[in-house]
Short mmCIF file of C-alpha atoms and ligand atoms in Angstrom, two decimals:
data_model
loop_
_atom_site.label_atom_id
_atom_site.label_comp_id
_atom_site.label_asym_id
_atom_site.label_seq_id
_atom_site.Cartn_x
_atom_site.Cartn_y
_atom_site.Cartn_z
CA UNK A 499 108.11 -11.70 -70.67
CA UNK A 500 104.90 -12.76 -69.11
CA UNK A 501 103.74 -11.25 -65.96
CA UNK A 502 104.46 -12.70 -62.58
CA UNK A 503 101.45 -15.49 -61.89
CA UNK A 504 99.35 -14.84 -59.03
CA UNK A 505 96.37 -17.68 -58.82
CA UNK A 506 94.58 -20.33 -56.70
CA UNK A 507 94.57 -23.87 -56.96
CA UNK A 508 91.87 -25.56 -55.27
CA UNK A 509 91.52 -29.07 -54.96
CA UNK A 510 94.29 -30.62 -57.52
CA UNK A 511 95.94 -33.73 -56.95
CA UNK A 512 99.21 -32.13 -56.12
CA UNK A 513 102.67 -34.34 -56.75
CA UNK A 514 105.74 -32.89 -55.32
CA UNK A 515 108.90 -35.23 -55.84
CA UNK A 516 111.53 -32.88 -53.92
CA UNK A 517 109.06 -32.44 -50.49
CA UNK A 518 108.27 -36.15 -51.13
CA UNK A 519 104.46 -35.24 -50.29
CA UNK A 520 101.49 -35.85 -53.07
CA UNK A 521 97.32 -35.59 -52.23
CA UNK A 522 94.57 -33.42 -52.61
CA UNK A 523 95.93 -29.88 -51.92
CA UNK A 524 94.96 -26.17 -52.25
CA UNK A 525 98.19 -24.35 -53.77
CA UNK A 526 98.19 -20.54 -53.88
CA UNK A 527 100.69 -18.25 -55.76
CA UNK A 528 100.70 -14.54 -54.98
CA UNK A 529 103.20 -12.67 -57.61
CA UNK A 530 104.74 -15.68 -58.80
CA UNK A 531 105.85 -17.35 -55.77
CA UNK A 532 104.09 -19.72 -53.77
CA UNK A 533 102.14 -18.61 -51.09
CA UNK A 534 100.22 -21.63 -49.60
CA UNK A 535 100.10 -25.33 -50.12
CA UNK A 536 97.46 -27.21 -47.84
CA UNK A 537 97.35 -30.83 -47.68
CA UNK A 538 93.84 -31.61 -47.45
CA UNK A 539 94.60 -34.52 -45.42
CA UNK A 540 97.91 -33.36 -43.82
CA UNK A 541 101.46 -33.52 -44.31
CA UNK A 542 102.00 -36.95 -42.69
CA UNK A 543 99.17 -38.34 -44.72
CA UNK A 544 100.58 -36.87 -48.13
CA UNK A 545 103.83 -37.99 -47.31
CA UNK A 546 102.65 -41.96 -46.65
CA UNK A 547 100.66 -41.11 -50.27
CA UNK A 548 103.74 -40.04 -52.13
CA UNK A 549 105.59 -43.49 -50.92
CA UNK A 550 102.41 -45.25 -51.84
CA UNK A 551 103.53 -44.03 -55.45
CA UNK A 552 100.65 -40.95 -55.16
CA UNK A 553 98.27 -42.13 -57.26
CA UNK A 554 95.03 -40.77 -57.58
CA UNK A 555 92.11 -43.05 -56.28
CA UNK A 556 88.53 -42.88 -57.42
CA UNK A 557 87.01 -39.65 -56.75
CA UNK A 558 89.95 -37.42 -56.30
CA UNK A 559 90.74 -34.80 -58.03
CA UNK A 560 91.38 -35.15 -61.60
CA UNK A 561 93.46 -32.11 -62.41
CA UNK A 562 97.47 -32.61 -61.23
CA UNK A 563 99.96 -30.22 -60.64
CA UNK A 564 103.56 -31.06 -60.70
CA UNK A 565 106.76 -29.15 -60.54
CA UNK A 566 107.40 -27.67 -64.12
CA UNK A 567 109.21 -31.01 -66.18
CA UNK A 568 113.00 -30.62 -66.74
CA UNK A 569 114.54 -32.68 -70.14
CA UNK A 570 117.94 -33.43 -69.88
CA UNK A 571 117.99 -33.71 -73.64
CA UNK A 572 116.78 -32.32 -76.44
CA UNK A 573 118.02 -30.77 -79.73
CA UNK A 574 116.69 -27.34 -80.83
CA UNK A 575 118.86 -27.25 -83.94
CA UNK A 576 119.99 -23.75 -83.41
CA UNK A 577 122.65 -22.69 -84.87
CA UNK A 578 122.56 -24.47 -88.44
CA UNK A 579 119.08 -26.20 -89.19
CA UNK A 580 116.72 -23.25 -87.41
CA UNK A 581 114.20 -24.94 -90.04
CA UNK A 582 113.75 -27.95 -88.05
CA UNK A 583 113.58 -26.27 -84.88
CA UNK A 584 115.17 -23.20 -83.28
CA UNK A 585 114.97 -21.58 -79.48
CA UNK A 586 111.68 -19.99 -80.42
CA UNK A 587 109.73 -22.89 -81.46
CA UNK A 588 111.28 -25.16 -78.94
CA UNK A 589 110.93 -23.26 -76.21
CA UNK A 590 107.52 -22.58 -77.11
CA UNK A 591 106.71 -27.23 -77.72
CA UNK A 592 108.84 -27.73 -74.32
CA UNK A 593 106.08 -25.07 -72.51
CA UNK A 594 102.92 -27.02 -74.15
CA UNK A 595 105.08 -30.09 -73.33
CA UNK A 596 104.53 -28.80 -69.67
CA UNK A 597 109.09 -28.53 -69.16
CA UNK A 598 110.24 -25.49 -67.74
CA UNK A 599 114.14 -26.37 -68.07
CA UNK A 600 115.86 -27.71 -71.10
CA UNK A 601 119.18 -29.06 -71.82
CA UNK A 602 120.14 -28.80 -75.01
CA UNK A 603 122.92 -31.19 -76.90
CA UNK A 604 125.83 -29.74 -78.92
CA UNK A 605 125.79 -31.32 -82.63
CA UNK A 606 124.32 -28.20 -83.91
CA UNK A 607 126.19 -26.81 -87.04
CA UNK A 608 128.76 -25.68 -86.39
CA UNK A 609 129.22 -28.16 -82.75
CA UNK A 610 128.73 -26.32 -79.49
CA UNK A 611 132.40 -27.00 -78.86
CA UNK A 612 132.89 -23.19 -77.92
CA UNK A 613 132.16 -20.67 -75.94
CA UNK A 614 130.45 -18.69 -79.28
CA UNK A 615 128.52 -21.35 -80.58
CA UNK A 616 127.44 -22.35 -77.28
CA UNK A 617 125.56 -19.05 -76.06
CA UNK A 618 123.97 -18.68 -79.78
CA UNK A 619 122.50 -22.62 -79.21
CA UNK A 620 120.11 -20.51 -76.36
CA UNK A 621 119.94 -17.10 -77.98
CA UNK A 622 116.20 -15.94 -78.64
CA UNK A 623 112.70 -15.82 -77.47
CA UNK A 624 112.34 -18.52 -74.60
CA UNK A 625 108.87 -17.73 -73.36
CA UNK A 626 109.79 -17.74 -70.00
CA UNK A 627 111.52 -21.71 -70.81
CA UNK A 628 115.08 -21.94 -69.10
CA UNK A 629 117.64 -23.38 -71.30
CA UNK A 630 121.03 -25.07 -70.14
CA UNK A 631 123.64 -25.97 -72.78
CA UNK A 632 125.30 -29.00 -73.07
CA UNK A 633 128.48 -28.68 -74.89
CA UNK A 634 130.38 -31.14 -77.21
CA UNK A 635 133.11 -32.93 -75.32
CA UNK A 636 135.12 -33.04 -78.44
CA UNK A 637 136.60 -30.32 -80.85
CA UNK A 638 133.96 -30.72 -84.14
CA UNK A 639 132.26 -33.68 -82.39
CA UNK A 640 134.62 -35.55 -83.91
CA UNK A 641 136.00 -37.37 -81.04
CA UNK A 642 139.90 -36.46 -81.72
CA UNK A 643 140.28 -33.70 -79.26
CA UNK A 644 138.84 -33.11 -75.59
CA UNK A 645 137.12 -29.61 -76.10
CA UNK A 646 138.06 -26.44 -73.57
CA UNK A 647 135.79 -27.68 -70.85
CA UNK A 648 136.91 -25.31 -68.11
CA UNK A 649 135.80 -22.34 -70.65
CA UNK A 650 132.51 -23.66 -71.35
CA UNK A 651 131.44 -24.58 -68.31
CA UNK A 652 132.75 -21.38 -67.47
CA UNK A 653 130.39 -20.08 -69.84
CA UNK A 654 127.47 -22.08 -68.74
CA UNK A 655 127.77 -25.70 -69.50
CA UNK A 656 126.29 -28.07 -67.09
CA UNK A 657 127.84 -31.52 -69.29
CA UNK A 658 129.98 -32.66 -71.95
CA UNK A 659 128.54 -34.41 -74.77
CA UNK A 660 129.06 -35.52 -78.36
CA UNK A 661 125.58 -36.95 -78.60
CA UNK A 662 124.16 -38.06 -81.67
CA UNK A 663 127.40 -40.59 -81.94
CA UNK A 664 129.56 -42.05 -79.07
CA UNK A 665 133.33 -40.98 -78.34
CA UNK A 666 134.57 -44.14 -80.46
CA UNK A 667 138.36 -43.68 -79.39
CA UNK A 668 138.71 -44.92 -75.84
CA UNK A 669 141.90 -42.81 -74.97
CA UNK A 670 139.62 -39.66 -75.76
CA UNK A 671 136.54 -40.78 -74.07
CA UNK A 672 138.40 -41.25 -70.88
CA UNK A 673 140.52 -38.33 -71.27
CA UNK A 674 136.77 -36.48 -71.63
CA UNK A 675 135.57 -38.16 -68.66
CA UNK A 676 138.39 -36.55 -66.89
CA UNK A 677 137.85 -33.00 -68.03
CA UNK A 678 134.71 -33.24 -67.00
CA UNK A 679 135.50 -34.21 -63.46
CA UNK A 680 137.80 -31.71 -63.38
CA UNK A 681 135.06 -29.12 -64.47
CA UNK A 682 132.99 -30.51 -61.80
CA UNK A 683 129.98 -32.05 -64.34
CA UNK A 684 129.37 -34.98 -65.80
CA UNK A 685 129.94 -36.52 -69.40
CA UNK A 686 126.92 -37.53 -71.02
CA UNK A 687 127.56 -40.34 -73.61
CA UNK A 688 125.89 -41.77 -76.34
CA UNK A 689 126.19 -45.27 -76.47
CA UNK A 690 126.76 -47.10 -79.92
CA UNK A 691 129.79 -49.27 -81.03
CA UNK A 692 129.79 -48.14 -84.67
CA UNK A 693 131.44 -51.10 -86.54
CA UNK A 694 128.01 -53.22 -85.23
CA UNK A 695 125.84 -50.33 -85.93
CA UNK A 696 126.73 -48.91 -88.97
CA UNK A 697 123.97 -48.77 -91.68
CA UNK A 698 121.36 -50.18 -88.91
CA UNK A 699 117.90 -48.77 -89.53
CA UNK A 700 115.75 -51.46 -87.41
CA UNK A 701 116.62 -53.31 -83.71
CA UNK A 702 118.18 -56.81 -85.15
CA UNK A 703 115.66 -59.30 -84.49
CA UNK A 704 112.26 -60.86 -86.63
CA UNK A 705 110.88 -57.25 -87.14
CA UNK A 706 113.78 -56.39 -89.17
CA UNK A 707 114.69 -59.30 -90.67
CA UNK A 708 110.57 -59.50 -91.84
CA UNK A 709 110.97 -55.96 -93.38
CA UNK A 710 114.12 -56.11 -95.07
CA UNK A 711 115.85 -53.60 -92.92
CA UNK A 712 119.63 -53.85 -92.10
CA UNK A 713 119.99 -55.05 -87.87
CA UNK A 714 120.98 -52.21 -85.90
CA UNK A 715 122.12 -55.49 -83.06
CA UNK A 716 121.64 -55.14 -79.25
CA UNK A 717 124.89 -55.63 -78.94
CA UNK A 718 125.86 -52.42 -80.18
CA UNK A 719 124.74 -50.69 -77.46
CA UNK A 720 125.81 -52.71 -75.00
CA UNK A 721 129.44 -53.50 -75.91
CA UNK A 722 129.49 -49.53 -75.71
CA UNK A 723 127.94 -49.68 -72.42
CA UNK A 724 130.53 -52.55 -71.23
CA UNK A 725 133.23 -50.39 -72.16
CA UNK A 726 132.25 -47.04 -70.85
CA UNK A 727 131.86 -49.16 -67.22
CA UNK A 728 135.19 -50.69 -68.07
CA UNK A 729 137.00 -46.82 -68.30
CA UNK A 730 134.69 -45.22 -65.64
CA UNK A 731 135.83 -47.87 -62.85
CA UNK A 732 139.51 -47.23 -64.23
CA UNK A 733 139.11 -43.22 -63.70
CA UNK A 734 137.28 -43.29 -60.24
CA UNK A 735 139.94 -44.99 -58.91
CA UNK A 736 141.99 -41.84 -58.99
CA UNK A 737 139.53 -39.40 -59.74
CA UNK A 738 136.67 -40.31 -57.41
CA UNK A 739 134.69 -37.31 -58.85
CA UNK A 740 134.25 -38.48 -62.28
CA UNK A 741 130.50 -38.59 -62.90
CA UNK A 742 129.45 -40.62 -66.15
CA UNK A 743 126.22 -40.60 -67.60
CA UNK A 744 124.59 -43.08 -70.27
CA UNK A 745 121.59 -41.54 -72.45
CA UNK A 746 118.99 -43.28 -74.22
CA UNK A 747 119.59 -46.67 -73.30
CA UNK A 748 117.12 -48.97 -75.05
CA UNK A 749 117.91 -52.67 -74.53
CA UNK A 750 117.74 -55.09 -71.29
CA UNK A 751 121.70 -56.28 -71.47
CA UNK A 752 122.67 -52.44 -71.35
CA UNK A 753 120.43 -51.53 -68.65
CA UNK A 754 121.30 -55.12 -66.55
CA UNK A 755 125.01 -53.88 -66.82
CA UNK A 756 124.47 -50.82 -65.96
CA UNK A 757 122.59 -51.92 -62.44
CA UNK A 758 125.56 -54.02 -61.90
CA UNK A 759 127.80 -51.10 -62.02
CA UNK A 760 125.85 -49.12 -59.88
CA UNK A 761 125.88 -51.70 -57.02
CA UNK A 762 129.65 -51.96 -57.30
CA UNK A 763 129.05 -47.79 -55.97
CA UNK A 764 130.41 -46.58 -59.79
CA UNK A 765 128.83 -42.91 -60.00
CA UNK A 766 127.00 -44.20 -63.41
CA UNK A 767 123.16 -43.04 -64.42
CA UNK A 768 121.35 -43.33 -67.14
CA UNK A 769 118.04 -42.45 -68.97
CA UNK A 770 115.59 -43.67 -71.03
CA UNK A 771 113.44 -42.05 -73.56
CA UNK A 772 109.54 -41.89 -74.14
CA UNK A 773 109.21 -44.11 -77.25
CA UNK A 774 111.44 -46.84 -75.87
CA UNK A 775 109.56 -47.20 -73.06
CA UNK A 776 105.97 -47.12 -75.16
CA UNK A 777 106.92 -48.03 -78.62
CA UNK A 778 108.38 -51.35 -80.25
CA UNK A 779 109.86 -52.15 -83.83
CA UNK A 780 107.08 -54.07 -84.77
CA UNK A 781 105.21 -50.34 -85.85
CA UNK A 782 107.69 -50.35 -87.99
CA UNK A 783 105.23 -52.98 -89.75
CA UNK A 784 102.36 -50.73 -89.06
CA UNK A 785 101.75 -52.46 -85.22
CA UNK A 786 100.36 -49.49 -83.10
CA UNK A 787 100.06 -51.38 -79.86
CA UNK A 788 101.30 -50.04 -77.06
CA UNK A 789 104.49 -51.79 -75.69
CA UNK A 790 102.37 -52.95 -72.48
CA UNK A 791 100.12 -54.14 -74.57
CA UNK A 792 101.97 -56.71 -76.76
CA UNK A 793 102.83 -60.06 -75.70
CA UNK A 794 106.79 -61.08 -76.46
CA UNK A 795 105.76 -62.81 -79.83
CA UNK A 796 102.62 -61.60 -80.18
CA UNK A 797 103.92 -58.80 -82.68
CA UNK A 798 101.86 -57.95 -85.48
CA UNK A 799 104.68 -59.00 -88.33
CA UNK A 800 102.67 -58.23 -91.60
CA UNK A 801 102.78 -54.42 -92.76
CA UNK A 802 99.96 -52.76 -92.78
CA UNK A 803 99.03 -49.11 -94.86
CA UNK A 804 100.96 -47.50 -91.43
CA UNK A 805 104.34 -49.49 -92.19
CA UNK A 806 107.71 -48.11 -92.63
CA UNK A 807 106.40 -44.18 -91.39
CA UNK A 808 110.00 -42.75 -91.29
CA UNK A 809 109.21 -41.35 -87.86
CA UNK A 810 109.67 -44.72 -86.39
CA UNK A 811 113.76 -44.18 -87.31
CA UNK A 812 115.60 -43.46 -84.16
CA UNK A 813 118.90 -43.87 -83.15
CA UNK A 814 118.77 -45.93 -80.93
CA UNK A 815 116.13 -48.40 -82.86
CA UNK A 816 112.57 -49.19 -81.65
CA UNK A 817 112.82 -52.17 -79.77
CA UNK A 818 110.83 -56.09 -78.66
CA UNK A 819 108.35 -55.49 -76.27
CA UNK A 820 110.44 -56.96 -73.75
CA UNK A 821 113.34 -54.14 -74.01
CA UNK A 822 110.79 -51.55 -73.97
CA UNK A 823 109.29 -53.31 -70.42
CA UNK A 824 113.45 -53.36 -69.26
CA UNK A 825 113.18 -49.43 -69.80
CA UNK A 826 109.67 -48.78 -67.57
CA UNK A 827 111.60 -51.55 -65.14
CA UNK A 828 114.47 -49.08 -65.19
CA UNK A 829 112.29 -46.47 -64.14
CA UNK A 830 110.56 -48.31 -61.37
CA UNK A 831 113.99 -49.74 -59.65
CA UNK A 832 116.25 -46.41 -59.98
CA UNK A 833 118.46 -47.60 -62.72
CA UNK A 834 117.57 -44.78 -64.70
CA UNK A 835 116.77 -41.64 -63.22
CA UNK A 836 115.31 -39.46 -65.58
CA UNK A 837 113.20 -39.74 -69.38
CA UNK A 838 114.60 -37.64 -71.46
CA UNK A 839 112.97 -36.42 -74.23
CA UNK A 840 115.77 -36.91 -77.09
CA UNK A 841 113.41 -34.41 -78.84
CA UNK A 842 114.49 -34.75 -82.16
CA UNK A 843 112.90 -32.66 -84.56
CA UNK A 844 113.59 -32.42 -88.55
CA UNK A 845 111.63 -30.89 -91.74
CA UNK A 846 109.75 -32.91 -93.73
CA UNK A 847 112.47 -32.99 -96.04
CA UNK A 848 114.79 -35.28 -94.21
CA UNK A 849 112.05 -37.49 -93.29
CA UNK A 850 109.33 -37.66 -96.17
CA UNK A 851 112.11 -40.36 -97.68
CA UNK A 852 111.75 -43.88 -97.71
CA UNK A 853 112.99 -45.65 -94.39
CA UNK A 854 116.65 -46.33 -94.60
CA UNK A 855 117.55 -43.13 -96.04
CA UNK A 856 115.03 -40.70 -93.28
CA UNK A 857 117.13 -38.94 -90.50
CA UNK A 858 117.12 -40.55 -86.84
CA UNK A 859 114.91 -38.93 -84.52
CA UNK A 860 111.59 -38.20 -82.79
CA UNK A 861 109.97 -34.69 -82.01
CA UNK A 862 108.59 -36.01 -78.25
CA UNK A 863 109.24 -33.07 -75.92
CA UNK A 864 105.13 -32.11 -76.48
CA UNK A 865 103.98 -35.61 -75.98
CA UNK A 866 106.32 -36.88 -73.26
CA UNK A 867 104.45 -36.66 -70.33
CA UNK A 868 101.22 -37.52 -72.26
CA UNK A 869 103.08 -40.92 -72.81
CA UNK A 870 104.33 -41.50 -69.61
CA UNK A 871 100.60 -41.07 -68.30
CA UNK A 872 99.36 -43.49 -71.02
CA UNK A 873 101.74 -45.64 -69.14
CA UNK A 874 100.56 -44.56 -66.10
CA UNK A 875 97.42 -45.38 -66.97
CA UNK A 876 97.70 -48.73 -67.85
CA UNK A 877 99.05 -49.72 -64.08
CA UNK A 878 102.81 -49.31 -65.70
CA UNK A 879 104.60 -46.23 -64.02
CA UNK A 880 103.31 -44.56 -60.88
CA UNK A 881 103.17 -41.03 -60.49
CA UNK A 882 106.00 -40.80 -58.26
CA UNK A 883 108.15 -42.64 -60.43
CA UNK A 884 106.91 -40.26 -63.25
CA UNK A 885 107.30 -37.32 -61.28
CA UNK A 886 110.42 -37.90 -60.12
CA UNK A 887 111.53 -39.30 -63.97
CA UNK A 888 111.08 -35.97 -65.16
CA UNK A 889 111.95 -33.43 -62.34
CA UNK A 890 114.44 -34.47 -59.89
CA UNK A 891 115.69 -36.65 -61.83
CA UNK A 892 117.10 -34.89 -64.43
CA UNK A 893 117.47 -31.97 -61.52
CA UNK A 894 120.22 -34.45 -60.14
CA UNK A 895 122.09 -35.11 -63.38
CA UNK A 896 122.16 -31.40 -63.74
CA UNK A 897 122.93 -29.65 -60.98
CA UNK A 898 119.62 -27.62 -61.43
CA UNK A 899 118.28 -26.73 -57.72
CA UNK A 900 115.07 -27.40 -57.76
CA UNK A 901 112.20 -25.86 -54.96
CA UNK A 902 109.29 -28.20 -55.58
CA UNK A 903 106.12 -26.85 -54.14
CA UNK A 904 107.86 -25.23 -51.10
CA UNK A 905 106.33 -22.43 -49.79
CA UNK A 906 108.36 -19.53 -50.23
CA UNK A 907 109.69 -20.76 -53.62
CA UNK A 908 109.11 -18.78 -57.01
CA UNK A 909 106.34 -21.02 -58.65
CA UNK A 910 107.53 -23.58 -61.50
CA UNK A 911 104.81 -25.94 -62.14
CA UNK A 912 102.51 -27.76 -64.41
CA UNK A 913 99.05 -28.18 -63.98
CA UNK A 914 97.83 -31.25 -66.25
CA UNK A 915 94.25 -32.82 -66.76
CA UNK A 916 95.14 -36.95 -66.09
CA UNK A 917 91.43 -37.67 -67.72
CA UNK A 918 91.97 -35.04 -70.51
CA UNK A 919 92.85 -36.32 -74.12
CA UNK A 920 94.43 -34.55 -76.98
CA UNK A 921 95.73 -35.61 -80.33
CA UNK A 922 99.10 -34.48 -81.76
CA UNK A 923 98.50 -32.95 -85.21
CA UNK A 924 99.86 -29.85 -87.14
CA UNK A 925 97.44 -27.76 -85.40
CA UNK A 926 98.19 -29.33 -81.62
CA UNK A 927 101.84 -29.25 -81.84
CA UNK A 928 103.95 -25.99 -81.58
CA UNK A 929 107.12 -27.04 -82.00
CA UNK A 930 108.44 -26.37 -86.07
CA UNK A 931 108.59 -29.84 -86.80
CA UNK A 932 105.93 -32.59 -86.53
CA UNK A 933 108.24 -35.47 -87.00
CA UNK A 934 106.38 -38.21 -84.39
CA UNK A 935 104.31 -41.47 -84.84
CA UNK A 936 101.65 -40.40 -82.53
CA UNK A 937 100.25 -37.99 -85.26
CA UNK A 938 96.35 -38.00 -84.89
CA UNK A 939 96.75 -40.68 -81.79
CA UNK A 940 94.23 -40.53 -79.19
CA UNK A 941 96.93 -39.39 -75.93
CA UNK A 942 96.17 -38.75 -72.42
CA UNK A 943 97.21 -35.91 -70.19
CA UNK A 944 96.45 -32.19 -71.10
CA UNK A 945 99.02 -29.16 -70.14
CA UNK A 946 97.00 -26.53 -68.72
CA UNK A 947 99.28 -24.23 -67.68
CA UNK A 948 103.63 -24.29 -67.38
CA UNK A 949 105.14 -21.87 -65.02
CA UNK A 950 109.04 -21.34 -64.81
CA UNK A 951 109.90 -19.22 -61.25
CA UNK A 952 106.50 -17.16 -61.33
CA UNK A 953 106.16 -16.92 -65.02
CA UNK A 954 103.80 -18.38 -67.07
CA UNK A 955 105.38 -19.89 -70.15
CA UNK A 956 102.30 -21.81 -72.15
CA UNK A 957 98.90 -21.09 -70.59
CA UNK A 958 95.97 -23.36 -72.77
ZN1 ZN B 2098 122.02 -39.87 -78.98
#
């Protein structure tokens, strides 16, 4: 373990999403807790600045800090494919990443459906990272059996999950949903209706249909979607504590019905991830546009050299522009209160294949915030909404108590350089695997420095 920070930070554009306050600040730590924070301007200023969306103007400071990022999912592969990823490498991307807290998702090999396989998912070096298990909401992930929730939250669950594929059987899925209400968290689900998904490698539309690749339809996701509503406004009629969370929603008809469901008062969130808010099918044909950037039909249809790179195949699919624009909307209106990572790492073997045959999945948790600031940049997300997107956010989902910049508080921050830029390479990335389309990509946003509670966990 790293020694307990003490340093000064003068003059950083300071962001803090739980005081609601952002502005130039001085921030002091003595012994890893925080000392001092002084609003250059004062409180009431910051706190009109953090409404305004607390964005930097010209001539402020250029350097940000931010309570240390939390993902509410991510996959470190431990136990069973440590040689895509494993606690010690992931822990040590989520730190450059700038995250301090991780949740991890259960289809590891064997499935975190017990108590066993659950502690050895965070069992390792964390450098100073704090992991929180998610476990599988189903005996073997295989959707047939609600797993012993009481035990594993008992042993430190904080959600029930069988992500990487939805609870097809109904019965189960509410009969998970009510475990997990009992157990006082929430179920996390994966939604994907697999009889219109199955075999899917590209979002259905002219992208797909230009390439040759089977439709993965938007419908898929949102008949899932429709469904899970259907069963969660069923169970909160008796069990008014059920909690029901959506992950990685990608498409404008699953995000539109989810809004609707949360103005009926349904206690129903969702997230979206950092390539479907920046990323659209069309580099699947060797596009490399950002989504802001493309007009709806103004895709670039004929592949180029950079077509069908196998790290463009994610479950859910790369999207139209216009889904990826629902997802930042999503962000900016509440819909969906966190990005999450979906850090997806595999070994070259699974993905140095040809398209249809590469594993789904994205290592992002290193270049998360450096897309949401690319975003940010381009007049698409503010800084609050980022901010919030990845701390209290996910914090809420959780359960995770989070300080912010209060005085008092052990430290847990990032300090990032908006103007820096970085490229994501073999030699950038720590993390095992290097699985991502922004390979040798011009990004913005360099981690200085993560602290978790005091401790520094990546230091640049
Ligand atoms: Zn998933």
């Amino acid at each position: 373990m790293t020694d307990l920070l003490t340093a000064n930070f003068a003059d950083h554009w300071v962001v803090d999403p739980v005081a609601g306050l952002a502005g130039v600040a001085d921030v002091s730590i003595v012994a890893g807790k925080i000392a001092s924070v002084t609003w250059r301007d004062g409180e009431v200023a910051a706190r009109a600045c953090w409404a305004a969306g607390a964005n930097p103007g010209a001539g402020d400071p250029t350097v940000a800090l931010l309570p240390a990022l939390i993902d509410l999912h991510a996959h470190f592969r431990q136990p069973g494919a440590n040689a895509s990823e494993e606690v010690e490498s992931g822990t040590r991307a989520a730190a450059h990443g700038g995250y301090g807290i991780v949740a991890l998702m259960p289809n590891t090999e064997p499935a975190a459906d017990n108590v066993e396989t659950l502690q050895a998912a965070i069992a390792g070096e964390r450098h100073s990272v704090r992991l929180l298990p998610i476990a599988a909401a189903t005996v073997g992930r295989a959707g047939t059996q609600v797993s012993d929730v009481a035990a594993l939250v008992k042993a430190g669950a904080v959600a029930i999950s069988d992500d990487g594929s939805p609870i097809a059987d109904r019965a189960i899925f509410r009969a998970a949903l009510l475990a997990a209400a009992a157990a006082g968290i929430p179920l996390i689900e994966h939604c994907e209706e697999p009889t219109l998904t199955a075999g899917g490698e590209a979002a259905d539309g002219i992208v797909a249909s230009r390439l040759g690749l089977r439709p993965w339809p938007a419908a898929g996701e949102l008949r899932a979607v429709e469904s899970a509503i259907a069963v969660l406004r069923d169970v909160v009629s008796s069990v008014p504590t059920a909690r029901l969370h959506l992950t990685h929603l990608s498409t404008t008809a699953a995000l539109a019905a989810v809004r609707s469901a949360q103005g009926e008062g349904l206690p129903l969130t969702c997230d979206v991830t950092p390539h479907h808010i920046a990323l659209i099918d069309a580099w699947i044909a060797g596009d490399r546009r950002w989504a802001w950037e493309v007009a709806s039909g103004d895709e670039r249809l004929a592949p180029t050299a950079d077509a069908f790179d196998s790290n463009l195949r994610v479950c859910p699919p790369l999207r139209a522009a216009g889904d990826a624009a629902a997802c930042r909307e999503a962000l900016r209106n509440g819909t969906a209160l966190a990005i999450g990572t979906d850090h997806a790492p595999h070994s070259r073997e699974k993905k140095e294949v040809e398209f249809g045959l590469a594993a789904n999945g994205i290592a992002g948790i290193e270049t998360s915030l450096s897309v949401a600031l690319a975003a940010h940049h381009a007049g698409e997300l503010s800084l609050a909404t980022i901010a919030a997107a990845l701390t209290t956010g996910p914090a809420r989902l959780l359960g995770v108590a989070t300080a912010g910049l209060t005085p008092g508080a052990a430290a847990s921050l990032v300090q990032v350089d908006l103007a820096g830029v970085w490229r994501p390479s073999r030699a950038t990335l720590l993390g095992r695997s290097i699985n991502t389309p922004l390979i040798d990509r011009e990004l913005p946003g360099v981690v200085q420095l993560t602290v978790l509670e005091g401790r520094p966990a990546y230091q640049r």
